CSV table of N, CA and C in Angstrom, one decimal:
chain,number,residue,atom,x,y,z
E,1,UNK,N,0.8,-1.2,0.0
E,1,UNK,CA,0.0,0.0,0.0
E,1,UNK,C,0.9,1.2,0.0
E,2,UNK,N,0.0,2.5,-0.6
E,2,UNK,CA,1.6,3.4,-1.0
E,2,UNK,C,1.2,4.1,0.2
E,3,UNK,N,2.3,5.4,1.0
E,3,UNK,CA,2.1,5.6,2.0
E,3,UNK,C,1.3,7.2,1.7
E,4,UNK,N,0.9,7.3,2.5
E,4,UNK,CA,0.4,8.9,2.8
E,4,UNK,C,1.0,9.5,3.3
E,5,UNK,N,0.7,10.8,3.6
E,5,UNK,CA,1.6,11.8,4.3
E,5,UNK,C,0.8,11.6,5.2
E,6,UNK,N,-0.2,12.0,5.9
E,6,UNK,CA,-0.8,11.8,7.4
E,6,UNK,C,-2.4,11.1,6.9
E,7,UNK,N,-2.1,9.8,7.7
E,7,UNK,CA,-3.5,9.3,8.0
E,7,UNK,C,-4.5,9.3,8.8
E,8,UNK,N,-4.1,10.1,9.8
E,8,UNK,CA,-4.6,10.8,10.7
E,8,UNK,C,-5.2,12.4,10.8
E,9,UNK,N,-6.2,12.5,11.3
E,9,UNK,CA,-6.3,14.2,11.5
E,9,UNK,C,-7.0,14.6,12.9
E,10,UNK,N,-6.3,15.7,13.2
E,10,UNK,CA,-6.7,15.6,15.0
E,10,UNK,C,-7.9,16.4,15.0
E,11,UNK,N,-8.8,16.8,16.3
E,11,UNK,CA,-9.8,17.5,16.8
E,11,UNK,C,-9.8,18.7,15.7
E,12,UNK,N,-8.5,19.3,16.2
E,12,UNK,CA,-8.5,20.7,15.7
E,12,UNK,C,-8.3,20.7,14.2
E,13,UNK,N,-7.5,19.7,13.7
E,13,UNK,CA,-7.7,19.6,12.2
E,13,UNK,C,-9.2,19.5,11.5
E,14,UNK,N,-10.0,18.7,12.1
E,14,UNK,CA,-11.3,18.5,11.6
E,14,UNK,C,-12.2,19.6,12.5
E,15,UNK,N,-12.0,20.5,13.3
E,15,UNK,CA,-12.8,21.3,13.4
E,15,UNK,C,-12.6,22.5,12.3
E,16,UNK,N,-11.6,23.0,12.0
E,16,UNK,CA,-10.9,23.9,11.3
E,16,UNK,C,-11.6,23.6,9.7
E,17,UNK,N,-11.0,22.1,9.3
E,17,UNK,CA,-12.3,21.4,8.0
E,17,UNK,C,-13.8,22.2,7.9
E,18,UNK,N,-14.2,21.5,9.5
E,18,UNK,CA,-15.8,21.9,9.3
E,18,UNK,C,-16.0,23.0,8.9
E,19,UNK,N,-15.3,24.2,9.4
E,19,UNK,CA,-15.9,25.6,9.1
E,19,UNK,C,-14.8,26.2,8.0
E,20,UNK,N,-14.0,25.9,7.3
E,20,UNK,CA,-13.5,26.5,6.2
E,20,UNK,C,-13.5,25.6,4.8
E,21,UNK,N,-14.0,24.6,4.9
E,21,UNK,CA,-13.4,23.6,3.5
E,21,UNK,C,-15.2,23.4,3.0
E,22,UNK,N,-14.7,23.9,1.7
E,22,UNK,CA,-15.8,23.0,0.7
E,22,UNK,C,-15.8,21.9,0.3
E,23,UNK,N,-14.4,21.5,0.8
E,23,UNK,CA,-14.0,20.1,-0.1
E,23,UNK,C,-14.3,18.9,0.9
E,24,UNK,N,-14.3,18.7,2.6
E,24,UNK,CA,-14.3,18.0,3.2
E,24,UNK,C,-15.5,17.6,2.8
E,25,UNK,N,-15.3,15.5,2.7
E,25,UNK,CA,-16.4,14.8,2.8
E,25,UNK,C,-16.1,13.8,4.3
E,26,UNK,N,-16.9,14.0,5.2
E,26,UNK,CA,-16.4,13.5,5.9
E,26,UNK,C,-17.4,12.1,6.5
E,27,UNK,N,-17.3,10.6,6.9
E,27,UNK,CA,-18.4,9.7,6.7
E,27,UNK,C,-18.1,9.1,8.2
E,28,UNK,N,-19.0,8.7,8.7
E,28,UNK,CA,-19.7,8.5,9.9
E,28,UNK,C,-19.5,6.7,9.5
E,29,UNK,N,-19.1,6.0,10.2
E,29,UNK,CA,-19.1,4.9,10.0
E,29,UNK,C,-19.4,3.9,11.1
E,30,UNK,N,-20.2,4.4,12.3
E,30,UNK,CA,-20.8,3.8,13.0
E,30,UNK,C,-22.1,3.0,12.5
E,31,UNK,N,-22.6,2.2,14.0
E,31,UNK,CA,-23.7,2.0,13.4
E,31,UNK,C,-25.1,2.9,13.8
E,32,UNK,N,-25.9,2.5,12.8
E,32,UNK,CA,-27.4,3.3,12.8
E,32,UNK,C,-27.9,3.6,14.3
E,33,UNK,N,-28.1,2.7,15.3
E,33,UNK,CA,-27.8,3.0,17.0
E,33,UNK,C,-26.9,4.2,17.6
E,34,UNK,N,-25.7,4.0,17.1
E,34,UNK,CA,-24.9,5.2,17.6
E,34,UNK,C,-25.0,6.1,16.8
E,35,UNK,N,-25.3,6.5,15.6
E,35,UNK,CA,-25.6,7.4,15.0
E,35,UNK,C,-26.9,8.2,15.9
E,36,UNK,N,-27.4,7.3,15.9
E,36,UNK,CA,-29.0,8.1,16.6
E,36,UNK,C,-29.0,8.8,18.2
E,37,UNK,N,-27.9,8.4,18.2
E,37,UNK,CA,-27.5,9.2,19.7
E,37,UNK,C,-26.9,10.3,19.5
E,38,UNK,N,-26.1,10.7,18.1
E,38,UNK,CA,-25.4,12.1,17.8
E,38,UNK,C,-24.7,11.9,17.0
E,39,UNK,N,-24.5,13.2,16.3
E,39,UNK,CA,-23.2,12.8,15.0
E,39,UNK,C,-22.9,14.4,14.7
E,40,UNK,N,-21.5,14.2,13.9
E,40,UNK,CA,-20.6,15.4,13.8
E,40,UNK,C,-21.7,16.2,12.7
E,41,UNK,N,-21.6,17.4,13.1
E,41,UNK,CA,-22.5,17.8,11.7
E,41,UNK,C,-22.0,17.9,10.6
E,42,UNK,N,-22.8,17.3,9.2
E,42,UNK,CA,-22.3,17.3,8.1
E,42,UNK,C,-22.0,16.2,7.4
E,43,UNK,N,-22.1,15.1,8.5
E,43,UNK,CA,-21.1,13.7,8.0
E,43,UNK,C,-21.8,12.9,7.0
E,44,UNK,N,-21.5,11.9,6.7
E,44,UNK,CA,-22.5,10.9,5.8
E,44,UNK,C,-22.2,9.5,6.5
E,45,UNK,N,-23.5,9.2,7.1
E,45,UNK,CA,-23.5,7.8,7.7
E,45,UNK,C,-23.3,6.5,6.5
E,46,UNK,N,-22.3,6.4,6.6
E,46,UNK,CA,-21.9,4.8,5.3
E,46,UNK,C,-21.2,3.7,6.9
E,47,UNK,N,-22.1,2.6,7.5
E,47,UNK,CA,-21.4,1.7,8.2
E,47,UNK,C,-20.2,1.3,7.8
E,48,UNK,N,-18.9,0.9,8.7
E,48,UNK,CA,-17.8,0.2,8.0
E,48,UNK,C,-17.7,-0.7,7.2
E,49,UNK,N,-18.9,-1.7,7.6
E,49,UNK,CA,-19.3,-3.2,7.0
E,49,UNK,C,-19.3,-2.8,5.6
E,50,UNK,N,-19.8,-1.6,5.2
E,50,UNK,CA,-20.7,-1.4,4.0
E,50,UNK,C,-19.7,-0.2,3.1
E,51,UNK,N,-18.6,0.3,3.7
E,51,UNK,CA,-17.4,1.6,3.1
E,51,UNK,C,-16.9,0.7,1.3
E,52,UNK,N,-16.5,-0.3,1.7
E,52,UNK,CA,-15.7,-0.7,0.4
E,52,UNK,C,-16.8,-1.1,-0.6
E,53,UNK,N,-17.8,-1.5,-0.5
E,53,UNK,CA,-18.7,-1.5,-1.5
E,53,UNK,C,-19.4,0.1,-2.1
E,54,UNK,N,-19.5,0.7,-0.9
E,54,UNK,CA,-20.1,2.2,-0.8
E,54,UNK,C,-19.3,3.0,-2.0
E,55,UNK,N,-18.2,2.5,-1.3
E,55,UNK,CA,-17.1,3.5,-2.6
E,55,UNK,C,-16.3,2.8,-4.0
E,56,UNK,N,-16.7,1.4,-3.7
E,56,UNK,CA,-16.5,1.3,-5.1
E,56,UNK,C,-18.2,1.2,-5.8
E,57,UNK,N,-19.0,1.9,-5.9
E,57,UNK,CA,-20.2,2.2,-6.5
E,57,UNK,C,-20.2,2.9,-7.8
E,58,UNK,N,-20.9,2.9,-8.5
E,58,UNK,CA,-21.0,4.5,-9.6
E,58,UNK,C,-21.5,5.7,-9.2
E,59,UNK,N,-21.0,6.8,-9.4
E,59,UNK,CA,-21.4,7.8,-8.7
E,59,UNK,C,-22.7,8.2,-8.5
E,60,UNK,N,-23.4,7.6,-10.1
E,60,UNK,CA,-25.5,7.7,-9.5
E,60,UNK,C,-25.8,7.0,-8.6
E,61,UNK,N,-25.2,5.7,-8.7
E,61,UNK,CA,-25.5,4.6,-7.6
E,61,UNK,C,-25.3,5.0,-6.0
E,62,UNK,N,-24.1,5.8,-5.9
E,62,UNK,CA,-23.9,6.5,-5.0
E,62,UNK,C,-24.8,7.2,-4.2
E,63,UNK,N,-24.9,8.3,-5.3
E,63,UNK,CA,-26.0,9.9,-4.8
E,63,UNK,C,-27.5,8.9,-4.3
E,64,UNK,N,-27.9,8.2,-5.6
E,64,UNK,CA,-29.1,7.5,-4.9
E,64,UNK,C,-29.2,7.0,-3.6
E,65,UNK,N,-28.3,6.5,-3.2
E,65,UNK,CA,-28.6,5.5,-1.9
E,65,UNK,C,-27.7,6.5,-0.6
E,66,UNK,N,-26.6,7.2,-0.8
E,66,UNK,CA,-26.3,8.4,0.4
E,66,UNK,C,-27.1,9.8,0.3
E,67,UNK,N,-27.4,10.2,-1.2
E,67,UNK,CA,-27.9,11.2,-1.1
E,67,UNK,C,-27.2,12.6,-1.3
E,68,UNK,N,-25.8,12.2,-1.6
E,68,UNK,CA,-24.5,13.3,-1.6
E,68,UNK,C,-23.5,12.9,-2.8
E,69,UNK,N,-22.7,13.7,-3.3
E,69,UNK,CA,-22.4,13.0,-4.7
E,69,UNK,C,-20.9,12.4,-4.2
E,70,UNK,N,-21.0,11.6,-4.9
E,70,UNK,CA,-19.5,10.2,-4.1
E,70,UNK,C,-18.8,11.5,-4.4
E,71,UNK,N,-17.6,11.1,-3.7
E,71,UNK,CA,-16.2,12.2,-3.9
E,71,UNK,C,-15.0,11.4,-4.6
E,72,UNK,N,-14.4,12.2,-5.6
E,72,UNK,CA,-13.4,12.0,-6.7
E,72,UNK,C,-12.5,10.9,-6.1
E,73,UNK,N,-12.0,10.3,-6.9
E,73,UNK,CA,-10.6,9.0,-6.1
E,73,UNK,C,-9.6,10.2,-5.7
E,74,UNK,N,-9.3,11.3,-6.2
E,74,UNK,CA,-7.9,12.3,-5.5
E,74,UNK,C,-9.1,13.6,-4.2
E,75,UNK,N,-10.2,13.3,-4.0
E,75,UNK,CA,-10.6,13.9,-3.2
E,75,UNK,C,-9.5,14.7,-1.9
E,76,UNK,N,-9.5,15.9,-1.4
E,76,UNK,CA,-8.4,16.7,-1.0
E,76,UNK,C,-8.9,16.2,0.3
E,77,UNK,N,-9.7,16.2,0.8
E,77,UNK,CA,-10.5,15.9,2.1
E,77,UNK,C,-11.3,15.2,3.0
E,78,UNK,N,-10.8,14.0,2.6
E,78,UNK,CA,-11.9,12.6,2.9
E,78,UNK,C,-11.6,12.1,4.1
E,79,UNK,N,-12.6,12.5,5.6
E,79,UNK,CA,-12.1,12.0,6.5
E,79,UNK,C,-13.7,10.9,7.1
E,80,UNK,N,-13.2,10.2,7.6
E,80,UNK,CA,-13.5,8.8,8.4
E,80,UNK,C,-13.7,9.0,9.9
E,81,UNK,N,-14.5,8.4,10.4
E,81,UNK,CA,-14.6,8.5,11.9
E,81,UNK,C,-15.7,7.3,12.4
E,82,UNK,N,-15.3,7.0,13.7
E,82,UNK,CA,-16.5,6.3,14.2
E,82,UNK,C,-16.9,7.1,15.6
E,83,UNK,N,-16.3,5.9,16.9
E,83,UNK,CA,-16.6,6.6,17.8
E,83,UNK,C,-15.4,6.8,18.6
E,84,UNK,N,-14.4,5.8,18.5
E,84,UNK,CA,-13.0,6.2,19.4
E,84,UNK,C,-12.0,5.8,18.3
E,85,UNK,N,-12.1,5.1,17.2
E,85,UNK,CA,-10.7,5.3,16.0
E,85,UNK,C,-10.7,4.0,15.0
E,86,UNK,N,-10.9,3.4,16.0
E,86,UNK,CA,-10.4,1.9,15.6
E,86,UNK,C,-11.4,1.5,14.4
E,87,UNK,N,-12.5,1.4,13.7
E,87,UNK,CA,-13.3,1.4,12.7
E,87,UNK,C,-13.3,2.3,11.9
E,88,UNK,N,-13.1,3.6,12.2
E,88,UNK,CA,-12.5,4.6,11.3
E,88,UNK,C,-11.4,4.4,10.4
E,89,UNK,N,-10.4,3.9,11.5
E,89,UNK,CA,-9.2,3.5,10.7
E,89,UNK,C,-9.3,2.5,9.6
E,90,UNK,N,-10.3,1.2,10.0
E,90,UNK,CA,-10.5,0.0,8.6
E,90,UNK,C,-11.0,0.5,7.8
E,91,UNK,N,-12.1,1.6,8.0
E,91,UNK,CA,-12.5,2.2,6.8
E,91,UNK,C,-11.7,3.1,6.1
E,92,UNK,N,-10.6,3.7,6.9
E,92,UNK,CA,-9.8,4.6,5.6
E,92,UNK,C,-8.5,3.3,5.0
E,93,UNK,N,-8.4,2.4,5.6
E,93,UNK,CA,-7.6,1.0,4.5
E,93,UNK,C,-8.3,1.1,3.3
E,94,UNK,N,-9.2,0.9,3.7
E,94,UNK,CA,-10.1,0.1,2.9
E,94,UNK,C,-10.2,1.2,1.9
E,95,UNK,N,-10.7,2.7,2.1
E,95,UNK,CA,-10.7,3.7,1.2
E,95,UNK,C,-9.6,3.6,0.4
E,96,UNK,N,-8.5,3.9,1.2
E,96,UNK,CA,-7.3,4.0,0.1
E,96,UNK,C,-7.0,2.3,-0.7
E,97,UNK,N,-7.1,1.0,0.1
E,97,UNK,CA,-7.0,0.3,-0.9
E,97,UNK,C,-7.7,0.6,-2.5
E,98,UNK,N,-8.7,1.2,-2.0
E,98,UNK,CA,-9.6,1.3,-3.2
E,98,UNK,C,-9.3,2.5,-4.3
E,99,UNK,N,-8.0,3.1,-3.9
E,99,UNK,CA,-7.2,4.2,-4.3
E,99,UNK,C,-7.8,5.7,-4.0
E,100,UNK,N,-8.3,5.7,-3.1
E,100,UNK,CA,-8.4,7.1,-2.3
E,100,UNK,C,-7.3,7.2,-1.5
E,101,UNK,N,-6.7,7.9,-2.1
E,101,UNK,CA,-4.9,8.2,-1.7
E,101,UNK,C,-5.0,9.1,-0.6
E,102,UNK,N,-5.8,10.3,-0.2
E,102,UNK,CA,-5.9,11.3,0.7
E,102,UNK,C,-7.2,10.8,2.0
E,103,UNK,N,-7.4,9.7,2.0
E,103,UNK,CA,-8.3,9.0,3.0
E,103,UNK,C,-7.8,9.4,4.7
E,104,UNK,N,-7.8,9.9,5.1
E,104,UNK,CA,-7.8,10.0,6.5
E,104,UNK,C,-8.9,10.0,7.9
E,105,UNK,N,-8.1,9.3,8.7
E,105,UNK,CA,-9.2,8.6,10.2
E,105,UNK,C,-8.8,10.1,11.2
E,106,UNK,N,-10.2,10.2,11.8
E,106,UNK,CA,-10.1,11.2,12.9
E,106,UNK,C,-10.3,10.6,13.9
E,107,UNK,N,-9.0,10.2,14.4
E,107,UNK,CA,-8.3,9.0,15.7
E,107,UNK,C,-9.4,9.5,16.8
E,108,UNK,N,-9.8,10.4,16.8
E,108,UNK,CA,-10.5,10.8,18.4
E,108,UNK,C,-12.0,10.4,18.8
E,109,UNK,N,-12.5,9.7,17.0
E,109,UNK,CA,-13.9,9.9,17.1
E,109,UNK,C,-14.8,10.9,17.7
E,110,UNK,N,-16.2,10.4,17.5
E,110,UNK,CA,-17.2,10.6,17.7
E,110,UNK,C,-17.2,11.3,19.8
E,111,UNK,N,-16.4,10.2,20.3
E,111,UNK,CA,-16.2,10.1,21.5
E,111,UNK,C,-15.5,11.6,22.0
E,112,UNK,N,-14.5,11.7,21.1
E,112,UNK,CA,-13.7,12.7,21.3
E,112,UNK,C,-14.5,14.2,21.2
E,113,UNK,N,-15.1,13.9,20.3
E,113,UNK,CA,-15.8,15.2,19.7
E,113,UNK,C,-16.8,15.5,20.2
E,114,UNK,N,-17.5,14.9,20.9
E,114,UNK,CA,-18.5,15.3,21.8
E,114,UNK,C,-18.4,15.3,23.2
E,115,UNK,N,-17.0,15.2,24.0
E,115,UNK,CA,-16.7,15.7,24.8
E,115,UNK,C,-15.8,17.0,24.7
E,116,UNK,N,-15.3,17.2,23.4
E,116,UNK,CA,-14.6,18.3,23.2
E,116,UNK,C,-16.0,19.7,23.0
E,117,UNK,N,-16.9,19.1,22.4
E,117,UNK,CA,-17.5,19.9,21.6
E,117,UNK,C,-19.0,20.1,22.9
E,118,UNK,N,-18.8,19.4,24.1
E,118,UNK,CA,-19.7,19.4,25.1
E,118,UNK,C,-21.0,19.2,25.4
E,119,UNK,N,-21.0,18.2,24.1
E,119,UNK,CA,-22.7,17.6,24.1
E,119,UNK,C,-22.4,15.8,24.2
């Protein structure tokens, strides 16, 4: 697998995303339960079980069934999350296996971010 420059991106990197980038796609990869308890705003719920088929889709196939238009294979901003890292992280392998080269996990989750963010 070829390397990245960072596969990781911290709190403040993905806060900073939220409110300045048009380009961040960022995907929720919990399940539908923990989703329903709270989520980052903006994200797109795709389960991990379900990422490598999600993204290898056609882009109508895509929009139809997330509702958001898939993002390019050189996408500048493609970040991953669950709730504390560890499933985030299989999902950005699995992204970049699939040649999303700029795929990165926000190691802090869901967990992180809603104690940072105080809800």
């Amino acid at each position: 697998m070829a390397n990245t420059v960072n596969k990781e991106v911290s709190y403040e990197d993905l806060k900073a995303l939220l409110e300045k980038s048009q380009n961040l796609f960022l995907v929720d990869v919990r399940s539908q339960g923990e989703v329903d308890k709270g989520r980052i705003p903006g994200s797109v719920h795709i389960p991990v079980d379900t990422v490598e088929a999600a993204f290898a889709m056609q882009p109508e196939e895509f929009k139809s069934k997330y509702g958001v238009t898939k993002p390019p294979m050189d996408a500048p901003e493609l970040v991953f999350h669950c709730q504390i890292g560890k499933r985030g992280g299989i999902a950005t392998s699995k992204a970049q296996e699939l040649g999303y080269m700029n795929a990165r996990n926000y190691a802090g989750g869901f967990r992180e971010w809603s104690e940072r963010e105080g809800k």
